[in-house]
mmCIF file of C-alpha atoms in Angstrom:
data_model
loop_
_atom_site.group_PDB
_atom_site.id
_atom_site.type_symbol
_atom_site.label_atom_id
_atom_site.label_comp_id
_atom_site.label_asym_id
_atom_site.label_seq_id
_atom_site.Cartn_x
_atom_site.Cartn_y
_atom_site.Cartn_z
ATOM 1 C CA MET A 1 7.946 20.173 -33.899
ATOM 2 C CA LEU A 2 7.642 16.926 -32.007
ATOM 3 C CA HIS A 3 4.240 15.294 -31.973
ATOM 4 C CA HIS A 4 3.408 12.945 -29.130
ATOM 5 C CA PRO A 5 0.868 10.175 -29.639
ATOM 6 C CA ALA A 6 -2.521 10.948 -28.181
ATOM 7 C CA LYS A 7 -2.963 9.378 -24.793
ATOM 8 C CA PRO A 8 -5.683 6.707 -24.907
ATOM 9 C CA PRO A 9 -8.485 7.211 -22.413
ATOM 10 C CA GLN A 10 -7.495 5.574 -19.129
ATOM 11 C CA PRO A 11 -10.160 3.554 -17.333
ATOM 12 C CA ARG A 12 -11.278 5.504 -14.301
ATOM 13 C CA ARG A 13 -10.426 3.814 -11.044
ATOM 14 C CA PRO A 14 -13.632 3.058 -9.120
ATOM 15 C CA THR A 15 -14.243 5.152 -6.022
ATOM 16 C CA MET A 16 -16.250 4.625 -2.844
ATOM 17 C CA VAL A 17 -18.983 6.720 -4.461
ATOM 18 C CA ASP A 18 -19.192 4.136 -7.266
ATOM 19 C CA VAL A 19 -19.326 1.315 -4.706
ATOM 20 C CA ALA A 20 -22.086 3.071 -2.776
ATOM 21 C CA ARG A 21 -24.080 3.592 -5.968
ATOM 22 C CA ARG A 22 -23.660 -0.039 -7.062
ATOM 23 C CA ALA A 23 -24.561 -1.413 -3.610
ATOM 24 C CA GLY A 24 -27.435 1.029 -3.084
ATOM 25 C CA VAL A 25 -26.095 2.239 0.253
ATOM 26 C CA SER A 26 -24.722 5.477 1.691
ATOM 27 C CA LEU A 27 -21.102 6.564 1.299
ATOM 28 C CA LYS A 28 -20.735 6.383 5.081
ATOM 29 C CA THR A 29 -21.769 2.719 5.031
ATOM 30 C CA VAL A 30 -19.133 1.930 2.404
ATOM 31 C CA SER A 31 -16.514 3.775 4.466
ATOM 32 C CA ARG A 32 -17.402 1.755 7.552
ATOM 33 C CA VAL A 33 -17.151 -1.555 5.675
ATOM 34 C CA VAL A 34 -13.865 -0.623 3.995
ATOM 35 C CA ASN A 35 -12.336 0.393 7.329
ATOM 36 C CA ASN A 36 -13.627 -2.721 9.128
ATOM 37 C CA GLU A 37 -15.763 -0.721 11.520
ATOM 38 C CA PRO A 38 -18.608 -2.534 13.346
ATOM 39 C CA ALA A 39 -22.152 -1.084 13.277
ATOM 40 C CA VAL A 40 -22.901 -2.413 9.748
ATOM 41 C CA GLY A 41 -25.357 -5.270 9.438
ATOM 42 C CA PRO A 42 -24.293 -8.427 7.565
ATOM 43 C CA GLU A 43 -26.786 -7.870 4.721
ATOM 44 C CA LEU A 44 -25.522 -4.345 3.970
ATOM 45 C CA ALA A 45 -21.890 -5.395 4.418
ATOM 46 C CA GLY A 46 -22.447 -8.247 1.967
ATOM 47 C CA ARG A 47 -23.858 -5.885 -0.660
ATOM 48 C CA VAL A 48 -20.900 -3.551 -0.232
ATOM 49 C CA MET A 49 -18.353 -6.381 -0.542
ATOM 50 C CA THR A 50 -20.103 -7.682 -3.667
ATOM 51 C CA ALA A 51 -19.953 -4.222 -5.242
ATOM 52 C CA ILE A 52 -16.277 -3.876 -4.313
ATOM 53 C CA SER A 53 -15.508 -7.205 -5.985
ATOM 54 C CA GLU A 54 -17.505 -6.416 -9.135
ATOM 55 C CA LEU A 55 -15.938 -2.978 -9.590
ATOM 56 C CA GLY A 56 -12.386 -3.955 -8.679
ATOM 57 C CA PHE A 57 -12.293 -1.195 -6.060
ATOM 58 C CA ARG A 58 -9.025 -0.716 -4.153
ATOM 59 C CA ARG A 59 -8.821 1.357 -0.990
ATOM 60 C CA ASN A 60 -6.583 4.438 -1.216
ATOM 61 C CA GLY A 61 -4.084 3.447 1.444
ATOM 62 C CA ILE A 62 -1.947 6.579 1.193
ATOM 63 C CA ALA A 63 -4.869 8.931 1.787
ATOM 64 C CA ARG A 64 -6.167 6.717 4.604
ATOM 65 C CA ASN A 65 -2.775 6.704 6.299
ATOM 66 C CA LEU A 66 -2.435 10.459 6.042
ATOM 67 C CA ARG A 67 -5.768 10.808 7.797
ATOM 68 C CA SER A 68 -5.018 8.248 10.513
ATOM 69 C CA ARG A 69 -1.279 9.059 10.885
ATOM 70 C CA GLN A 70 -0.537 5.334 10.768
ATOM 71 C CA VAL A 71 2.424 3.760 8.990
ATOM 72 C CA SER A 72 0.656 0.915 7.213
ATOM 73 C CA ALA A 73 1.020 1.779 3.538
ATOM 74 C CA THR A 74 3.100 -0.794 1.664
ATOM 75 C CA ILE A 75 4.906 -1.178 -1.644
ATOM 76 C CA GLY A 76 6.179 -4.428 -3.123
ATOM 77 C CA LEU A 77 9.632 -4.997 -4.607
ATOM 78 C CA LEU A 78 10.322 -8.057 -6.732
ATOM 79 C CA ILE A 79 13.968 -8.718 -7.521
ATOM 80 C CA GLU A 80 15.853 -11.655 -9.031
ATOM 81 C CA GLU A 81 18.233 -12.824 -6.321
ATOM 82 C CA ILE A 82 18.450 -11.334 -2.844
ATOM 83 C CA ALA A 83 22.047 -12.553 -2.346
ATOM 84 C CA ASN A 84 23.294 -10.621 -5.414
ATOM 85 C CA PRO A 85 24.881 -7.308 -4.293
ATOM 86 C CA PHE A 86 23.242 -5.485 -7.220
ATOM 87 C CA TYR A 87 19.756 -6.395 -6.029
ATOM 88 C CA ALA A 88 20.700 -5.857 -2.390
ATOM 89 C CA THR A 89 21.584 -2.263 -3.307
ATOM 90 C CA ILE A 90 18.257 -1.786 -5.076
ATOM 91 C CA ALA A 91 16.379 -3.150 -2.057
ATOM 92 C CA GLY A 92 18.347 -0.933 0.331
ATOM 93 C CA VAL A 93 17.644 2.271 -1.593
ATOM 94 C CA ALA A 94 13.973 1.380 -2.064
ATOM 95 C CA ALA A 95 13.652 0.753 1.682
ATOM 96 C CA GLU A 96 15.248 4.121 2.516
ATOM 97 C CA ILE A 97 12.894 6.046 0.248
ATOM 98 C CA ALA A 98 9.854 4.044 1.374
ATOM 99 C CA ALA A 99 10.673 4.827 5.017
ATOM 100 C CA ALA A 100 10.841 8.530 4.173
ATOM 101 C CA HIS A 101 7.287 8.168 2.820
ATOM 102 C CA GLN A 102 6.142 6.296 5.962
ATOM 103 C CA THR A 103 5.689 3.194 3.843
ATOM 104 C CA LEU A 104 6.738 -0.393 4.465
ATOM 105 C CA LEU A 105 8.648 -2.333 1.793
ATOM 106 C CA ILE A 106 7.820 -5.970 1.052
ATOM 107 C CA THR A 107 10.672 -7.665 -0.843
ATOM 108 C CA ALA A 108 10.545 -11.000 -2.664
ATOM 109 C CA SER A 109 12.821 -12.860 -5.074
ATOM 110 C CA SER A 110 11.682 -14.526 -8.300
ATOM 111 C CA GLU A 111 14.967 -16.443 -8.810
ATOM 112 C CA GLU A 112 14.649 -15.692 -12.558
ATOM 113 C CA ASP A 113 11.534 -17.915 -12.709
ATOM 114 C CA PRO A 114 8.622 -16.324 -14.669
ATOM 115 C CA ASP A 115 6.037 -18.586 -13.013
ATOM 116 C CA ARG A 116 7.308 -17.689 -9.553
ATOM 117 C CA GLU A 117 7.350 -14.032 -10.583
ATOM 118 C CA ARG A 118 3.683 -14.172 -11.591
ATOM 119 C CA THR A 119 2.693 -15.908 -8.351
ATOM 120 C CA LEU A 120 4.565 -13.416 -6.168
ATOM 121 C CA LEU A 121 3.281 -10.327 -7.979
ATOM 122 C CA LEU A 122 -0.326 -11.507 -7.845
ATOM 123 C CA GLU A 123 0.098 -12.270 -4.163
ATOM 124 C CA MET A 124 1.384 -8.726 -3.577
ATOM 125 C CA VAL A 125 -1.618 -7.380 -5.490
ATOM 126 C CA GLN A 126 -3.912 -9.510 -3.356
ATOM 127 C CA ARG A 127 -2.283 -8.031 -0.259
ATOM 128 C CA ARG A 128 -3.295 -4.611 -1.623
ATOM 129 C CA VAL A 129 0.140 -3.049 -1.863
ATOM 130 C CA ASP A 130 0.044 0.604 -2.908
ATOM 131 C CA GLY A 131 2.562 0.110 -5.714
ATOM 132 C CA LEU A 132 5.023 -2.308 -7.293
ATOM 133 C CA LEU A 133 8.721 -2.117 -8.143
ATOM 134 C CA VAL A 134 9.673 -4.990 -10.435
ATOM 135 C CA VAL A 135 12.896 -6.384 -11.887
ATOM 136 C CA PRO A 136 11.130 -8.703 -14.334
ATOM 137 C CA ALA A 137 12.014 -12.321 -15.006
ATOM 138 C CA GLY A 138 9.328 -13.097 -17.582
ATOM 139 C CA THR A 139 8.324 -11.536 -20.890
ATOM 140 C CA ASP A 140 4.548 -11.363 -20.408
ATOM 141 C CA HIS A 141 3.115 -9.133 -17.687
ATOM 142 C CA SER A 142 -0.351 -8.780 -19.149
ATOM 143 C CA PHE A 143 -1.665 -10.456 -15.969
ATOM 144 C CA LEU A 144 -1.076 -7.085 -14.243
ATOM 145 C CA ARG A 145 -2.882 -5.027 -16.877
ATOM 146 C CA ARG A 146 -6.256 -4.804 -15.137
ATOM 147 C CA GLU A 147 -4.708 -3.686 -11.858
ATOM 148 C CA VAL A 148 -2.478 -1.129 -13.589
ATOM 149 C CA GLU A 149 -5.389 0.231 -15.635
ATOM 150 C CA MET A 150 -7.413 0.544 -12.441
ATOM 151 C CA GLY A 151 -4.709 2.674 -10.878
ATOM 152 C CA LEU A 152 -2.122 0.383 -9.256
ATOM 153 C CA PRO A 153 1.262 2.063 -9.912
ATOM 154 C CA ALA A 154 4.039 -0.202 -11.208
ATOM 155 C CA VAL A 155 7.591 0.726 -12.159
ATOM 156 C CA PHE A 156 9.943 -1.746 -13.834
ATOM 157 C CA LEU A 157 13.693 -1.442 -13.518
ATOM 158 C CA ASP A 158 16.736 -2.958 -15.204
ATOM 159 C CA ARG A 159 14.449 -4.654 -17.764
ATOM 160 C CA PRO A 160 11.204 -3.590 -19.463
ATOM 161 C CA PRO A 161 7.872 -5.359 -18.924
ATOM 162 C CA GLY A 162 6.264 -7.483 -21.619
ATOM 163 C CA GLN A 163 2.737 -6.835 -22.914
ATOM 164 C CA LEU A 164 2.257 -4.008 -20.407
ATOM 165 C CA LEU A 165 2.599 -0.228 -20.615
ATOM 166 C CA ALA A 166 4.402 1.051 -17.513
ATOM 167 C CA ASP A 167 7.280 3.226 -16.319
ATOM 168 C CA VAL A 168 10.729 1.736 -16.940
ATOM 169 C CA VAL A 169 14.223 2.609 -15.690
ATOM 170 C CA LEU A 170 17.014 0.973 -17.701
ATOM 171 C CA LEU A 171 20.768 1.007 -18.175
ATOM 172 C CA ASP A 172 22.374 1.907 -21.486
ATOM 173 C CA ASN A 173 23.314 -1.735 -22.055
ATOM 174 C CA GLN A 174 24.093 -1.424 -25.754
ATOM 175 C CA GLY A 175 26.089 1.772 -25.350
ATOM 176 C CA GLY A 176 28.075 0.377 -22.439
ATOM 177 C CA SER A 177 28.988 -2.773 -24.351
ATOM 178 C CA ARG A 178 29.997 -0.795 -27.419
ATOM 179 C CA THR A 179 32.275 1.413 -25.321
ATOM 180 C CA GLY A 180 33.863 -1.627 -23.675
ATOM 181 C CA ILE A 181 34.551 -3.386 -26.980
ATOM 182 C CA ARG A 182 35.838 -0.130 -28.489
ATOM 183 C CA SER A 183 38.391 0.190 -25.679
ATOM 184 C CA LEU A 184 39.752 -3.279 -26.496
ATOM 185 C CA LEU A 185 39.860 -2.571 -30.234
ATOM 186 C CA ASP A 186 41.633 0.730 -29.620
ATOM 187 C CA ALA A 187 44.244 -1.192 -27.618
ATOM 188 C CA GLY A 188 44.921 -3.329 -30.691
ATOM 189 C CA HIS A 189 42.998 -6.485 -29.772
ATOM 190 C CA ARG A 190 41.246 -8.389 -32.558
ATOM 191 C CA ARG A 191 40.756 -11.804 -30.917
ATOM 192 C CA ILE A 192 38.296 -11.031 -28.126
ATOM 193 C CA GLY A 193 36.706 -13.830 -26.127
ATOM 194 C CA ILE A 194 33.089 -13.010 -25.192
ATOM 195 C CA LEU A 195 31.357 -14.482 -22.139
ATOM 196 C CA LEU A 196 27.566 -14.103 -21.900
ATOM 197 C CA GLY A 197 24.867 -15.203 -19.493
ATOM 198 C CA SER A 198 21.462 -16.454 -20.587
ATOM 199 C CA LEU A 199 20.187 -14.812 -23.756
ATOM 200 C CA ASN A 200 16.674 -15.237 -22.376
ATOM 201 C CA VAL A 201 17.454 -12.190 -20.236
ATOM 202 C CA TYR A 202 16.803 -8.765 -21.778
ATOM 203 C CA THR A 203 19.989 -7.129 -20.477
ATOM 204 C CA MET A 204 22.138 -9.907 -21.901
ATOM 205 C CA ARG A 205 20.533 -9.634 -25.338
ATOM 206 C CA GLU A 206 21.039 -5.862 -25.309
ATOM 207 C CA ARG A 207 24.688 -6.209 -24.362
ATOM 208 C CA LEU A 208 25.256 -8.775 -27.104
ATOM 209 C CA THR A 209 23.635 -6.416 -29.618
ATOM 210 C CA GLY A 210 26.076 -3.683 -28.564
ATOM 211 C CA ILE A 211 29.042 -6.039 -28.889
ATOM 212 C CA GLN A 212 28.025 -7.152 -32.365
ATOM 213 C CA ALA A 213 27.336 -3.600 -33.514
ATOM 214 C CA GLU A 214 30.754 -2.332 -32.421
ATOM 215 C CA LEU A 215 32.603 -5.265 -33.983
ATOM 216 C CA SER A 216 30.663 -4.913 -37.221
ATOM 217 C CA GLY A 217 31.223 -1.169 -37.365
ATOM 218 C CA SER A 218 34.957 -1.765 -37.001
ATOM 219 C CA GLY A 219 35.080 -4.445 -39.681
ATOM 220 C CA ILE A 220 35.870 -7.210 -37.191
ATOM 221 C CA PRO A 221 33.991 -10.490 -37.791
ATOM 222 C CA TYR A 222 31.829 -11.875 -34.986
ATOM 223 C CA ASP A 223 33.593 -15.209 -34.468
ATOM 224 C CA GLU A 224 31.305 -17.814 -32.827
ATOM 225 C CA ALA A 225 34.396 -19.772 -31.748
ATOM 226 C CA LEU A 226 35.194 -16.915 -29.378
ATOM 227 C CA VAL A 227 31.703 -16.696 -27.862
ATOM 228 C CA ARG A 228 30.285 -18.640 -24.929
ATOM 229 C CA ASN A 229 26.695 -17.964 -23.821
ATOM 230 C CA GLY A 230 24.422 -19.375 -21.152
ATOM 231 C CA ILE A 231 27.187 -19.161 -18.539
ATOM 232 C CA GLU A 232 25.618 -19.193 -15.084
ATOM 233 C CA GLY A 233 28.376 -18.171 -12.699
ATOM 234 C CA PRO A 234 32.081 -17.742 -11.931
ATOM 235 C CA GLU A 235 32.984 -21.439 -12.127
ATOM 236 C CA GLN A 236 31.506 -21.852 -15.600
ATOM 237 C CA ALA A 237 33.118 -18.574 -16.688
ATOM 238 C CA SER A 238 36.503 -19.799 -15.487
ATOM 239 C CA ARG A 239 36.092 -23.017 -17.490
ATOM 240 C CA ALA A 240 35.023 -21.034 -20.581
ATOM 241 C CA VAL A 241 38.201 -18.938 -20.431
ATOM 242 C CA ALA A 242 40.331 -22.094 -20.038
ATOM 243 C CA ASP A 243 38.526 -23.622 -23.019
ATOM 244 C CA MET A 244 39.239 -20.635 -25.253
ATOM 245 C CA PHE A 245 42.876 -20.630 -24.181
ATOM 246 C CA GLY A 246 43.002 -24.089 -25.741
ATOM 247 C CA LEU A 247 42.277 -22.661 -29.211
ATOM 248 C CA ALA A 248 45.104 -22.574 -31.731
ATOM 249 C CA ASP A 249 44.528 -18.834 -32.191
ATOM 250 C CA ARG A 250 43.717 -17.923 -28.602
ATOM 251 C CA PRO A 251 42.105 -14.645 -27.503
ATOM 252 C CA THR A 252 44.271 -11.751 -26.368
ATOM 253 C CA ALA A 253 41.370 -10.122 -24.511
ATOM 254 C CA PHE A 254 38.058 -11.021 -22.878
ATOM 255 C CA PHE A 255 34.724 -9.234 -22.530
ATOM 256 C CA CYS A 256 32.421 -10.438 -19.746
ATOM 257 C CA ALA A 257 28.769 -9.404 -19.853
ATOM 258 C CA ASN A 258 28.251 -9.269 -16.068
ATOM 259 C CA ASN A 259 30.338 -9.100 -12.909
ATOM 260 C CA ARG A 260 29.902 -12.759 -11.920
ATOM 261 C CA LEU A 261 31.412 -13.783 -15.253
ATOM 262 C CA THR A 262 34.204 -11.244 -14.751
ATOM 263 C CA LEU A 263 35.092 -12.838 -11.404
ATOM 264 C CA GLY A 264 35.348 -16.263 -13.028
ATOM 265 C CA ALA A 265 37.497 -14.911 -15.846
ATOM 266 C CA LEU A 266 39.779 -13.216 -13.328
ATOM 267 C CA GLN A 267 40.311 -16.507 -11.502
ATOM 268 C CA GLU A 268 41.381 -18.320 -14.663
ATOM 269 C CA LEU A 269 43.585 -15.490 -15.934
ATOM 270 C CA HIS A 270 45.333 -15.438 -12.555
ATOM 271 C CA ARG A 271 45.716 -19.225 -12.556
ATOM 272 C CA GLN A 272 47.313 -19.149 -15.989
ATOM 273 C CA ASP A 273 49.386 -16.048 -15.171
ATOM 274 C CA SER A 274 47.942 -14.454 -18.301
ATOM 275 C CA ASP A 275 48.209 -10.776 -19.191
ATOM 276 C CA ALA A 276 45.140 -10.908 -21.478
ATOM 277 C CA ALA A 277 43.094 -7.713 -21.270
ATOM 278 C CA LEU A 278 39.762 -7.909 -19.461
ATOM 279 C CA VAL A 279 36.640 -5.743 -19.654
ATOM 280 C CA GLY A 280 33.534 -6.583 -17.631
ATOM 281 C CA PHE A 281 30.034 -5.133 -17.477
ATOM 282 C CA ASP A 282 29.063 -4.103 -13.896
ATOM 283 C CA ASP A 283 31.468 -2.926 -11.244
ATOM 284 C CA PHE A 284 31.833 -5.061 -8.120
ATOM 285 C CA GLU A 285 32.981 -4.742 -4.537
ATOM 286 C CA LEU A 286 36.785 -4.647 -4.079
ATOM 287 C CA SER A 287 37.381 -4.502 -7.849
ATOM 288 C CA HIS A 288 40.019 -1.840 -7.181
ATOM 289 C CA LEU A 289 41.999 -4.388 -5.157
ATOM 290 C CA MET A 290 42.169 -7.096 -7.819
ATOM 291 C CA PRO A 291 45.801 -8.230 -8.347
ATOM 292 C CA ARG A 292 45.805 -7.327 -12.055
ATOM 293 C CA PRO A 293 44.457 -4.497 -14.218
ATOM 294 C CA LEU A 294 40.918 -4.725 -15.563
ATOM 295 C CA THR A 295 38.273 -2.339 -16.831
ATOM 296 C CA VAL A 296 34.646 -2.334 -15.710
ATOM 297 C CA ILE A 297 31.581 -0.776 -17.305
ATOM 298 C CA ALA A 298 30.190 1.018 -14.280
ATOM 299 C CA TYR A 299 27.002 2.882 -13.473
ATOM 300 C CA ASP A 300 25.299 4.273 -10.396
ATOM 301 C CA GLN A 301 23.270 1.392 -8.948
ATOM 302 C CA ARG A 302 21.788 3.602 -6.254
ATOM 303 C CA GLU A 303 20.646 6.117 -8.851
ATOM 304 C CA LEU A 304 18.882 3.378 -10.802
ATOM 305 C CA ALA A 305 16.938 2.411 -7.677
ATOM 306 C CA ARG A 306 16.340 6.015 -6.632
ATOM 307 C CA ILE A 307 14.813 7.064 -9.959
ATOM 308 C CA ALA A 308 12.523 4.022 -10.029
ATOM 309 C CA THR A 309 11.363 4.323 -6.411
ATOM 310 C CA GLU A 310 10.753 8.066 -6.541
ATOM 311 C CA GLN A 311 8.793 7.623 -9.767
ATOM 312 C CA LEU A 312 6.654 5.015 -8.025
ATOM 313 C CA PHE A 313 5.818 7.423 -5.205
ATOM 314 C CA ARG A 314 4.958 10.147 -7.716
ATOM 315 C CA ARG A 315 2.481 7.717 -9.255
ATOM 316 C CA ILE A 316 1.101 6.793 -5.844
ATOM 317 C CA GLY A 317 0.714 10.505 -5.166
ATOM 318 C CA GLY A 318 -1.524 10.929 -8.208
ATOM 319 C CA ASP A 319 0.746 11.503 -11.225
ATOM 320 C CA ARG A 320 -1.132 10.070 -14.223
ATOM 321 C CA SER A 321 1.151 11.319 -17.005
ATOM 322 C CA TRP A 322 2.166 9.038 -19.881
ATOM 323 C CA PRO A 323 4.526 6.194 -18.747
ATOM 324 C CA SER A 324 8.169 7.162 -19.113
ATOM 325 C CA THR A 325 11.419 5.357 -19.902
ATOM 326 C CA SER A 326 14.602 6.563 -18.208
ATOM 327 C CA VAL A 327 18.023 5.344 -19.370
ATOM 328 C CA LEU A 328 21.074 5.629 -17.124
ATOM 329 C CA PRO A 329 24.496 6.150 -18.708
ATOM 330 C CA THR A 330 27.513 3.936 -18.110
ATOM 331 C CA GLN A 331 31.208 4.718 -17.974
ATOM 332 C CA LEU A 332 34.495 2.848 -18.280
ATOM 333 C CA VAL A 333 36.455 2.659 -15.021
ATOM 334 C CA HIS A 334 39.941 1.197 -14.708
ATOM 335 C CA ARG A 335 40.256 -1.112 -11.717
ATOM 336 C CA GLY A 336 42.782 -3.507 -10.205
ATOM 337 C CA LEU A 337 46.415 -3.097 -9.235
ATOM 338 C CA SER A 338 48.796 -2.380 -12.087
#
């Protein structure tokens, strides 16, 4: 029998009744202040606002909107780079689902900067969004703990939060990488060039762990001479492939840990008219039209966004169950023109 850890007592989110009690006024007075109605004297309004600040009270926007039939509820989405098609897909799906819930979506980009991420998330909190969707850049999100404990829903996707208990929707990064490396080993390749982005990023570390595990399990040494990390885009990836082709014992295959690196590798392989095998994590637009065969580790980007956004609205709707972690599977897909 499975035993689940006991759920720690969750701090109760303050209500208007608590505010009224703290301020020593009627519930109706609190309601008028919260809804910016006139007819409340400055002294009473000041006591109410002081109580709201001390208790950390947040107005229930969803319930208020249902009563008023107004579309003014909002959720915040923080992504890494708006121009990246992956994040554009996430934003598009989140916007569709938010619209179905009569909710506006505020989108911002952290540009992989933890300080910018913190500033933007706290600004969204200050704007009293009804929930947060976050693709995290940093590793410490304890600055959101008080808001989350007081009832602000937050769902993290693609990467887990740091120092914060919250819902998470992830990809099977390790499993996908293992499957990709296994396909190259099964094809007879033993010299595999590996291109990685920044190892400060959770997904990249997970994919590297999968690569190393599959090589180790197959008795193939992890050769540092065949590994390039910290690659930031297609141009650097192209140069990394050219560099490894300069080795005396050059690679016969390449594994790229994201689609931007795959594009750079494709450019160099085409330039050198090389038939080296290529596997890349993440599918990309027009991959099926590439002028050479390649294999991508694909997954349903829309499903990733859908699961995260629908979970957020369940939380907004009152679901207070234990935070969950969902992991989406990946699959190998053969692309390009043979």
